[in-house]
Short mmCIF file of C-alpha atoms and ligand atoms in Angstrom, two decimals:
data_model
loop_
_atom_site.label_atom_id
_atom_site.label_comp_id
_atom_site.label_asym_id
_atom_site.label_seq_id
_atom_site.Cartn_x
_atom_site.Cartn_y
_atom_site.Cartn_z
CA MET A 1066 12.45 -20.99 0.86
CA GLN A 1067 15.50 -19.69 2.78
CA VAL A 1068 12.96 -17.64 5.29
CA LEU A 1069 10.17 -20.12 5.65
CA GLU A 1070 12.68 -22.37 6.65
CA THR A 1071 13.76 -19.92 9.02
CA ILE A 1072 10.76 -19.78 10.72
CA THR A 1073 9.60 -22.80 10.35
CA SER A 1074 13.52 -24.44 12.10
CA ALA A 1075 12.46 -20.86 14.58
CA PHE A 1076 8.83 -21.36 15.35
CA ARG A 1077 9.98 -25.02 16.51
CA GLY A 1078 13.22 -24.50 18.47
CA THR A 1079 10.77 -21.85 20.36
CA PHE A 1080 7.41 -23.56 21.21
CA GLY A 1081 8.36 -27.49 19.77
CA GLU A 1082 5.95 -28.21 17.29
CA THR A 1083 5.42 -27.99 13.37
CA PRO A 1084 3.34 -24.19 12.86
CA THR A 1085 0.97 -23.94 10.03
CA LEU A 1086 2.35 -21.02 7.54
CA ILE A 1087 0.74 -17.81 6.13
CA GLN A 1088 2.19 -15.38 3.28
CA SER A 1089 0.85 -12.85 3.21
CA PRO A 1090 2.05 -10.54 0.07
CA GLY A 1091 3.18 -6.44 0.15
CA ARG A 1092 1.43 -4.52 -2.74
CA VAL A 1093 2.36 -2.69 -6.00
CA ASN A 1094 -0.15 0.99 -7.13
CA LEU A 1095 0.30 1.21 -10.47
CA ILE A 1096 -2.69 4.49 -10.47
CA GLY A 1097 -4.55 5.82 -8.68
CA GLU A 1098 -2.05 7.22 -5.81
CA HIS A 1099 -4.22 9.64 -3.35
CA THR A 1100 -6.95 8.45 -4.07
CA ASP A 1101 -8.59 6.25 -1.31
CA TYR A 1102 -9.47 7.51 0.83
CA ASN A 1103 -10.96 9.85 -0.60
CA GLU A 1104 -13.55 7.25 -2.03
CA GLY A 1105 -11.52 7.64 -5.57
CA PHE A 1106 -10.35 4.81 -6.87
CA VAL A 1107 -7.17 2.18 -6.91
CA LEU A 1108 -5.69 0.33 -8.45
CA PRO A 1109 -3.08 -2.71 -6.81
CA ALA A 1110 -1.79 -6.12 -6.82
CA ALA A 1111 -0.52 -8.55 -4.16
CA ILE A 1112 3.26 -8.99 -5.01
CA ASP A 1113 5.93 -11.61 -5.05
CA LYS A 1114 7.37 -9.68 -1.76
CA ALA A 1115 6.18 -11.25 1.96
CA ILE A 1116 5.56 -11.63 4.97
CA TYR A 1117 6.02 -14.94 6.11
CA LEU A 1118 4.81 -15.80 9.29
CA ALA A 1119 4.89 -19.44 11.69
CA VAL A 1120 1.72 -19.76 13.67
CA GLY A 1121 -0.07 -21.96 15.56
CA PRO A 1122 -2.57 -21.88 18.36
CA ARG A 1123 -2.37 -22.04 22.36
CA ASN A 1124 -4.62 -23.54 25.06
CA ASP A 1125 -4.36 -21.07 26.90
CA GLN A 1126 -4.33 -17.29 26.55
CA LYS A 1127 -0.33 -16.50 26.27
CA LEU A 1128 0.43 -14.62 22.97
CA HIS A 1129 3.91 -15.71 22.03
CA PHE A 1130 5.55 -13.70 18.82
CA VAL A 1131 9.22 -13.04 17.77
CA SER A 1132 10.33 -11.13 14.39
CA ALA A 1133 12.64 -13.59 13.01
CA ASP A 1134 14.80 -9.93 11.04
CA LEU A 1135 14.55 -8.03 13.83
CA ASN A 1136 15.58 -10.56 16.32
CA SER A 1137 12.96 -9.66 19.22
CA THR A 1138 10.25 -11.27 21.14
CA TYR A 1139 7.58 -9.80 22.68
CA GLN A 1140 5.02 -11.77 25.53
CA GLY A 1141 2.04 -10.97 26.17
CA SER A 1142 -1.60 -12.20 26.85
CA LEU A 1143 -5.55 -11.97 25.22
CA THR A 1144 -6.42 -10.56 28.49
CA ASP A 1145 -4.20 -7.10 28.30
CA ILE A 1146 -3.86 -5.90 24.99
CA ARG A 1147 -2.12 -2.75 25.89
CA ARG A 1148 0.05 -0.85 23.69
CA SER A 1149 3.59 -1.70 22.82
CA GLY A 1150 6.91 -0.15 22.56
CA LYS A 1151 7.81 -2.56 20.48
CA GLY A 1152 6.17 -1.25 17.32
CA TRP A 1153 6.40 -3.93 15.83
CA ALA A 1154 4.59 -6.28 18.11
CA ASN A 1155 1.47 -3.31 17.49
CA TYR A 1156 0.83 -4.40 14.16
CA LEU A 1157 -0.31 -7.90 15.77
CA LEU A 1158 -2.25 -6.21 18.59
CA GLY A 1159 -4.55 -4.80 16.70
CA VAL A 1160 -5.12 -7.36 15.22
CA ILE A 1161 -6.29 -8.63 17.98
CA ASP A 1162 -7.84 -5.94 19.53
CA GLN A 1163 -9.49 -5.93 16.48
CA ILE A 1164 -10.77 -9.77 16.14
CA GLN A 1165 -11.93 -9.10 20.14
CA LYS A 1166 -14.25 -6.69 19.71
CA GLU A 1167 -16.48 -9.11 17.84
CA MET A 1168 -16.09 -12.37 19.03
CA SER A 1169 -13.57 -14.29 21.72
CA LEU A 1170 -10.97 -16.07 21.21
CA PRO A 1171 -10.82 -19.39 22.69
CA GLY A 1172 -6.82 -18.99 22.98
CA GLY A 1173 -3.24 -17.67 22.00
CA LEU A 1174 -1.41 -17.46 19.72
CA ASN A 1175 2.39 -18.49 18.79
CA VAL A 1176 4.45 -16.29 16.11
CA VAL A 1177 7.16 -16.73 13.78
CA PHE A 1178 7.61 -14.15 11.53
CA GLY A 1179 10.01 -12.77 8.17
CA GLY A 1180 9.99 -11.58 5.48
CA THR A 1181 10.72 -10.14 1.90
CA ILE A 1182 9.49 -6.94 2.10
CA PRO A 1183 11.78 -4.05 1.95
CA ILE A 1184 10.85 -2.22 5.36
CA GLY A 1185 10.18 1.21 5.01
CA SER A 1186 10.76 1.04 1.44
CA GLY A 1187 5.97 1.74 1.30
CA LEU A 1188 5.30 -1.27 -0.60
CA SER A 1189 3.06 -2.47 2.64
CA SER A 1190 4.39 -4.56 5.29
CA SER A 1191 2.48 -3.02 7.94
CA ALA A 1192 -0.70 -4.62 5.96
CA ALA A 1193 0.54 -7.34 4.61
CA LEU A 1194 1.47 -8.15 8.58
CA GLU A 1195 -1.96 -7.47 9.82
CA ASN A 1196 -3.43 -9.08 7.13
CA GLY A 1197 -1.45 -12.17 8.37
CA VAL A 1198 -2.23 -12.17 12.15
CA ALA A 1199 -5.90 -12.39 10.65
CA VAL A 1200 -5.95 -14.74 8.08
CA ALA A 1201 -3.35 -16.89 10.15
CA LEU A 1202 -6.20 -16.11 13.85
CA ASN A 1203 -9.30 -17.34 10.87
CA HIS A 1204 -7.56 -19.92 10.20
CA LEU A 1205 -6.63 -22.07 13.69
CA TYR A 1206 -9.88 -20.72 14.81
CA LYS A 1207 -12.44 -20.88 11.56
CA LEU A 1208 -13.91 -17.84 12.41
CA GLY A 1209 -16.11 -17.92 9.37
CA MET A 1210 -14.00 -14.71 9.16
CA GLU A 1211 -14.73 -13.18 5.27
CA ARG A 1212 -11.47 -11.62 3.67
CA VAL A 1213 -13.05 -8.51 2.25
CA PRO A 1214 -14.33 -8.35 6.37
CA MET A 1215 -10.47 -9.30 7.31
CA ALA A 1216 -9.05 -6.46 4.81
CA LEU A 1217 -11.02 -4.91 6.73
CA LEU A 1218 -10.13 -5.33 10.25
CA SER A 1219 -6.67 -5.01 9.58
CA GLN A 1220 -6.59 -1.22 8.33
CA ARG A 1221 -9.10 -0.59 11.98
CA ALA A 1222 -5.94 -1.87 13.12
CA GLU A 1223 -3.54 1.13 11.50
CA ASN A 1224 -5.88 3.42 12.27
CA GLN A 1225 -7.82 2.92 15.20
CA PHE A 1226 -4.22 0.45 17.52
CA VAL A 1227 -1.08 1.81 15.35
CA GLY A 1228 -2.14 4.95 15.13
CA VAL A 1229 -1.69 5.81 11.47
CA GLN A 1230 -5.13 7.00 9.54
CA CYS A 1231 -4.39 4.80 6.10
CA GLY A 1232 -6.50 4.36 3.77
CA ILE A 1233 -8.00 0.08 2.32
CA MET A 1234 -5.81 0.05 -0.63
CA ASP A 1235 -2.70 -1.02 1.50
CA GLN A 1236 -4.28 -3.29 3.09
CA PHE A 1237 -7.35 -4.62 0.67
CA ALA A 1238 -4.70 -5.08 -2.24
CA SER A 1239 -2.91 -7.09 0.14
CA MET A 1240 -5.64 -9.96 1.06
CA MET A 1241 -7.34 -9.86 -2.50
CA GLY A 1242 -4.61 -10.19 -4.94
CA GLN A 1243 -4.76 -12.98 -7.76
CA GLU A 1244 -1.89 -13.59 -9.57
CA GLY A 1245 -1.11 -11.90 -13.54
CA GLN A 1246 -4.51 -9.64 -11.76
CA VAL A 1247 -4.50 -6.34 -11.11
CA ILE A 1248 -7.47 -5.38 -8.91
CA LYS A 1249 -9.72 -1.79 -9.07
CA LEU A 1250 -11.08 -1.38 -6.38
CA ASP A 1251 -13.92 1.91 -5.66
CA CYS A 1252 -12.57 2.62 -2.59
CA ARG A 1253 -16.67 4.67 -1.73
CA SER A 1254 -18.78 1.04 -3.06
CA LEU A 1255 -15.56 -1.34 -2.06
CA GLU A 1256 -17.17 -2.66 -4.78
CA TYR A 1257 -14.19 -4.07 -7.51
CA ALA A 1258 -13.04 -5.94 -10.59
CA TYR A 1259 -9.71 -8.40 -11.41
CA ALA A 1260 -7.83 -6.65 -14.61
CA PRO A 1261 -5.21 -9.45 -16.49
CA LEU A 1262 -1.85 -7.70 -16.07
CA ALA A 1263 -1.15 -8.80 -20.19
CA MET A 1264 2.76 -8.01 -18.91
CA ASP A 1265 4.98 -10.15 -22.55
CA GLY A 1266 7.47 -7.92 -23.16
CA PHE A 1267 8.12 -5.98 -19.92
CA ARG A 1268 8.79 -5.84 -16.53
CA ILE A 1269 7.75 -3.55 -13.19
CA VAL A 1270 10.29 -2.58 -11.93
CA LEU A 1271 10.53 -0.76 -8.29
CA CYS A 1272 13.45 1.74 -7.60
CA ASP A 1273 13.70 2.19 -4.39
CA SER A 1274 14.79 5.30 -2.91
CA ARG A 1275 15.80 4.00 0.33
CA VAL A 1276 14.42 7.30 1.67
CA LYS A 1277 12.62 7.78 4.11
CA HIS A 1278 11.85 11.57 5.31
CA SER A 1279 9.61 12.04 8.70
CA LEU A 1280 6.92 14.79 7.19
CA ALA A 1281 5.90 11.02 6.05
CA SER A 1282 2.99 10.41 8.30
CA THR A 1283 2.42 14.16 9.35
CA GLU A 1284 1.62 15.84 5.70
CA TYR A 1285 -0.22 12.47 5.29
CA ASN A 1286 -2.78 13.98 7.84
CA THR A 1287 -2.75 17.55 6.22
CA ARG A 1288 -3.40 16.15 3.15
CA ARG A 1289 -6.41 13.85 4.10
CA GLU A 1290 -7.39 17.33 5.85
CA GLU A 1291 -6.61 19.59 2.84
CA CYS A 1292 -9.24 17.25 1.34
CA GLU A 1293 -12.28 16.97 3.45
CA ALA A 1294 -11.51 21.07 4.28
CA GLY A 1295 -11.58 21.11 -0.20
CA VAL A 1296 -14.95 19.22 0.72
CA ALA A 1297 -16.78 21.37 3.00
CA ILE A 1298 -16.26 24.38 1.20
CA VAL A 1299 -18.03 22.87 -2.18
CA ARG A 1300 -20.64 21.25 -0.61
CA ALA A 1301 -21.57 24.61 1.42
CA SER A 1302 -21.78 26.01 -2.11
CA VAL A 1303 -23.52 23.05 -4.40
CA GLY A 1304 -24.90 21.26 -0.95
CA ASP A 1305 -24.78 18.00 0.40
CA GLN A 1306 -25.01 15.56 -1.72
CA VAL A 1307 -21.43 16.13 -2.43
CA ARG A 1308 -19.43 14.22 0.33
CA SER A 1309 -16.20 13.41 -0.68
CA LEU A 1310 -13.87 14.39 -3.57
CA ARG A 1311 -15.53 11.96 -4.79
CA ASP A 1312 -17.79 13.48 -5.66
CA VAL A 1313 -17.03 17.05 -6.63
CA THR A 1314 -15.98 17.63 -10.27
CA MET A 1315 -13.24 20.31 -11.66
CA ASP A 1316 -15.70 22.90 -12.85
CA MET A 1317 -16.98 23.02 -9.52
CA LEU A 1318 -13.18 22.84 -7.74
CA ASN A 1319 -12.63 26.02 -10.97
CA ARG A 1320 -15.98 28.23 -9.08
CA TYR A 1321 -16.18 27.35 -5.09
CA VAL A 1322 -12.24 27.00 -3.87
CA ARG A 1323 -9.85 28.10 -7.28
CA ASP A 1324 -9.32 31.69 -6.30
CA GLN A 1325 -11.01 31.50 -2.77
CA GLU A 1326 -8.09 28.44 -1.15
CA PRO A 1327 -5.05 28.11 -4.13
CA LEU A 1328 -3.58 25.33 -2.66
CA LEU A 1329 -6.78 23.15 -1.25
CA TYR A 1330 -7.44 23.53 -5.15
CA LYS A 1331 -4.50 22.37 -6.28
CA ARG A 1332 -5.51 19.08 -3.77
CA CYS A 1333 -8.76 18.23 -4.95
CA ALA A 1334 -7.69 18.70 -8.37
CA TYR A 1335 -4.63 16.63 -8.54
CA VAL A 1336 -7.14 13.65 -6.11
CA VAL A 1337 -10.43 14.75 -9.22
CA LEU A 1338 -7.44 14.29 -12.32
CA GLU A 1339 -6.12 11.80 -10.28
CA ASN A 1340 -9.40 9.39 -10.99
CA GLN A 1341 -10.11 9.78 -14.34
CA ARG A 1342 -5.98 9.62 -14.90
CA LEU A 1343 -7.45 5.68 -13.79
CA LEU A 1344 -10.64 5.72 -15.82
CA ASN A 1345 -9.14 6.20 -18.53
CA GLY A 1346 -5.38 4.22 -17.71
CA VAL A 1347 -7.94 0.99 -16.61
CA ALA A 1348 -9.05 1.72 -19.96
CA ASP A 1349 -5.92 1.70 -21.98
CA LEU A 1350 -4.74 -1.79 -20.61
CA GLU A 1351 -8.83 -2.88 -21.44
CA ALA A 1352 -7.65 -1.91 -25.20
CA GLY A 1353 -3.90 -3.33 -24.72
CA ASN A 1354 -2.88 0.40 -25.09
CA ILE A 1355 0.37 0.34 -22.80
CA GLU A 1356 2.08 3.06 -23.78
CA ALA A 1357 -0.34 5.43 -23.24
CA PHE A 1358 -1.13 3.52 -19.96
CA GLY A 1359 2.26 4.82 -19.13
CA GLN A 1360 2.17 8.15 -20.31
CA ARG A 1361 -0.60 8.47 -17.74
CA MET A 1362 1.74 7.59 -15.02
CA TYR A 1363 4.62 10.08 -15.89
CA GLU A 1364 0.71 12.91 -15.74
CA SER A 1365 0.28 11.26 -11.96
CA HIS A 1366 4.29 11.37 -10.50
CA GLU A 1367 3.72 15.81 -12.35
CA GLY A 1368 0.58 15.85 -10.12
CA LEU A 1369 2.23 13.73 -6.77
CA SER A 1370 4.67 16.28 -6.97
CA LYS A 1371 3.51 19.34 -8.32
CA TRP A 1372 0.55 19.93 -7.59
CA TYR A 1373 -0.31 16.96 -3.81
CA GLU A 1374 3.36 18.13 -3.15
CA VAL A 1375 3.74 14.10 -1.61
CA SER A 1376 7.29 13.24 -3.22
CA CYS A 1377 10.85 14.27 -2.69
CA PRO A 1378 14.01 15.34 -4.37
CA GLU A 1379 15.27 12.17 -5.49
CA LEU A 1380 11.93 10.10 -5.95
CA ASP A 1381 12.15 13.13 -8.99
CA ILE A 1382 15.41 12.22 -9.85
CA LEU A 1383 14.49 8.18 -9.48
CA GLU A 1384 11.25 9.27 -12.32
CA ASP A 1385 13.56 12.02 -14.05
CA ILE A 1386 15.49 9.35 -14.88
CA ALA A 1387 12.43 6.87 -15.76
CA ARG A 1388 11.73 9.23 -18.75
CA ALA A 1389 14.78 10.14 -19.63
CA HIS A 1390 15.14 6.05 -19.97
CA PRO A 1391 13.81 4.40 -23.75
CA GLY A 1392 12.88 1.15 -22.53
CA VAL A 1393 10.14 2.55 -20.66
CA LEU A 1394 6.28 2.56 -20.65
CA GLY A 1395 6.09 4.91 -17.57
CA ALA A 1396 6.77 5.48 -14.35
CA ARG A 1397 5.77 7.10 -11.07
CA MET A 1398 6.37 7.81 -6.67
CA MET A 1399 4.07 5.26 -5.38
CA GLY A 1400 2.32 4.67 -2.27
CA GLY A 1401 2.70 7.68 0.43
CA GLY A 1402 4.97 9.44 -0.96
CA PHE A 1403 8.69 11.48 0.51
CA GLY A 1404 10.23 8.55 0.68
CA GLY A 1405 10.02 5.06 0.07
CA CYS A 1406 9.32 3.93 -4.32
CA THR A 1407 9.42 5.01 -7.30
CA ILE A 1408 7.47 2.77 -9.68
CA ASN A 1409 8.39 1.71 -13.81
CA LEU A 1410 6.66 -0.50 -16.21
CA VAL A 1411 9.91 -1.41 -18.47
CA ARG A 1412 10.85 -2.79 -21.82
CA GLU A 1413 12.01 -7.00 -21.04
CA ASP A 1414 14.94 -6.08 -23.55
CA ALA A 1415 15.95 -2.67 -21.75
CA LEU A 1416 16.17 -4.06 -18.76
CA ALA A 1417 20.12 -4.55 -17.36
CA ASP A 1418 20.07 -0.54 -19.83
CA PHE A 1419 17.70 0.85 -17.57
CA GLU A 1420 18.57 -0.93 -13.78
CA ALA A 1421 22.81 0.25 -14.55
CA VAL A 1422 21.63 4.24 -15.80
CA VAL A 1423 19.54 3.93 -13.46
CA GLN A 1424 22.16 2.99 -10.27
CA ARG A 1425 24.46 4.76 -11.43
CA GLU A 1426 22.94 8.43 -12.07
CA TYR A 1427 20.98 7.46 -8.85
CA LEU A 1428 24.48 7.72 -7.05
CA GLU A 1429 25.86 11.24 -9.07
CA ARG A 1430 22.70 12.74 -8.12
CA THR A 1431 22.32 12.02 -5.02
CA GLY A 1432 25.64 10.95 -3.41
CA GLN A 1433 23.48 7.30 -2.01
CA GLU A 1434 22.14 4.26 -3.77
CA THR A 1435 18.55 2.69 -4.79
CA LEU A 1436 18.35 -0.87 -5.41
CA LEU A 1437 15.76 -2.21 -7.15
CA HIS A 1438 13.09 -4.40 -7.29
CA GLU A 1439 11.67 -6.21 -10.21
CA CYS A 1440 7.93 -7.65 -9.44
CA ARG A 1441 6.02 -10.41 -10.24
CA ILE A 1442 2.10 -10.46 -9.67
CA GLU A 1443 0.99 -12.78 -6.76
CA ALA A 1444 -2.06 -14.11 -5.27
CA GLY A 1445 -3.50 -11.81 -1.58
CA THR A 1446 -2.35 -13.40 2.15
CA HIS A 1447 -3.47 -17.20 2.02
CA VAL A 1448 -1.59 -20.62 4.80
CA VAL A 1449 0.79 -21.82 2.57
C1 GLA B 374 -0.30 4.50 1.64
C2 GLA B 374 -2.04 4.54 2.14
C3 GLA B 374 -3.34 4.60 1.76
C4 GLA B 374 -3.69 5.03 0.54
C5 GLA B 374 -1.42 5.56 -0.33
C6 GLA B 374 -1.40 6.99 -0.97
O1 GLA B 374 -0.25 3.39 1.10
O2 GLA B 374 -1.03 3.26 3.16
O3 GLA B 374 -3.70 4.04 1.91
O4 GLA B 374 -3.71 6.37 1.36
O5 GLA B 374 -0.47 5.94 0.89
O6 GLA B 374 -1.73 5.90 -2.04
#
C-alpha cells in the first residue's frame, strides 16, 4: 500500500531505523447520531480508510512527529507538553499528556504518519490519530493498557487538550471495530455487542458534501447545552433519578417541556426518538430486514435536519437525491453535521447508476462536486 511505503521510507530517512506500523481506522455510524453525549446508543463501525503511523521509541525524552500528508514537523519534549500552534500535533500531544497523568513514560516517541481518511469529512480522522498514538505507546513501552480505557483516554485528550467536547462514539468505534461487524454501544454503561452487517447485495457509500461550516463546533456545544437544559426541566418535575435524556420519555417531554420550551422540546424529542429508532433498527438488522432499517435512516435524517437542526442545505440535497433513487435502501447525514458526509446503503446492482446520478445532480444543485467513497467494515486500531 502506497501510504505504508511512504511513511516507512520517510521514517527510515528521518530516524535511520525500521519503524513499527500502526493502522487506525476512521468510522461510519449507521444510526444513533448526537446520542452518545446523551448517554444513549450508537451503531458505528470502523472502516477501511485509516491513519497509518510509523512509530519508534526513543532513549531520550524527545518527541519528534512528522505529518507526511501536510509535510510538517513538530519537535518537543515529554517534560514540556503544551498546546502547539500546529493543530495536528495536538492530537498526539493530548494523548501523551493523558498517559502521563496516569504513569510516567520511559522515553520519547518518533512518529511519521499519513492516511487515507479524507480530512474534515466527518469520518473521525482525529479519533483515529489519537487512538494510533495510544496503541503505539502501549505497544512500544508495554504499558499494559486495555482497549476500552485507551479509547476513553483518546476521548479525554480530545476534550481536554484539543478542546472539542465530543462524546465517546468516534474513539470507541475506531479502537474497537471488527471486520464485518457493527458495534451496538450503550454510551451510558459502555456495554457493547457486535452484530454482523450482512452486506449481501448492498454497499455502504459515503457522499462527501465537501463543505465544512464554521458553525460545526459552536453549534455542537450549543446542542449539548440544550439537551442538558431540557433534562434539567424534566428533573425539576420528575426527580433526581432523571440524569440524562436516557432517562427521559416522550411523555415527560410532552408534559413538562413542549409548551414551556418549544426549542428545547425539539432537540430533546429528536434524541429520545433517535434512541428508539436505533433499538428498532437493530431488531430490523437481526431480522435481516435491511429495507426497514433503511427507512429508519431516512427518519433519522429528517430528525437531524428539522428537529435537531444540525444538517445544512448540501447534506439535505445529498439525502434528497439518495431518497429519490430506487437503488438506495437508506441514507442520512452522518456525524456532527453542518457538512461532511452522508451515509448511503446502496444496492450493488444500482451502484454505478447511483454514483453517476449523485455526481450529476449534486453539481447541478449546488455548483460543487461531491466525492464518493465506498467503504468496507474493518478491524479497529492495531499493529500491522
Ligand atoms: C461527532 C462527535 C461524536 C458524536 C457525533 C454525533 O462525531 O465526535 O462524539 O457526538 O458527532 O453523533
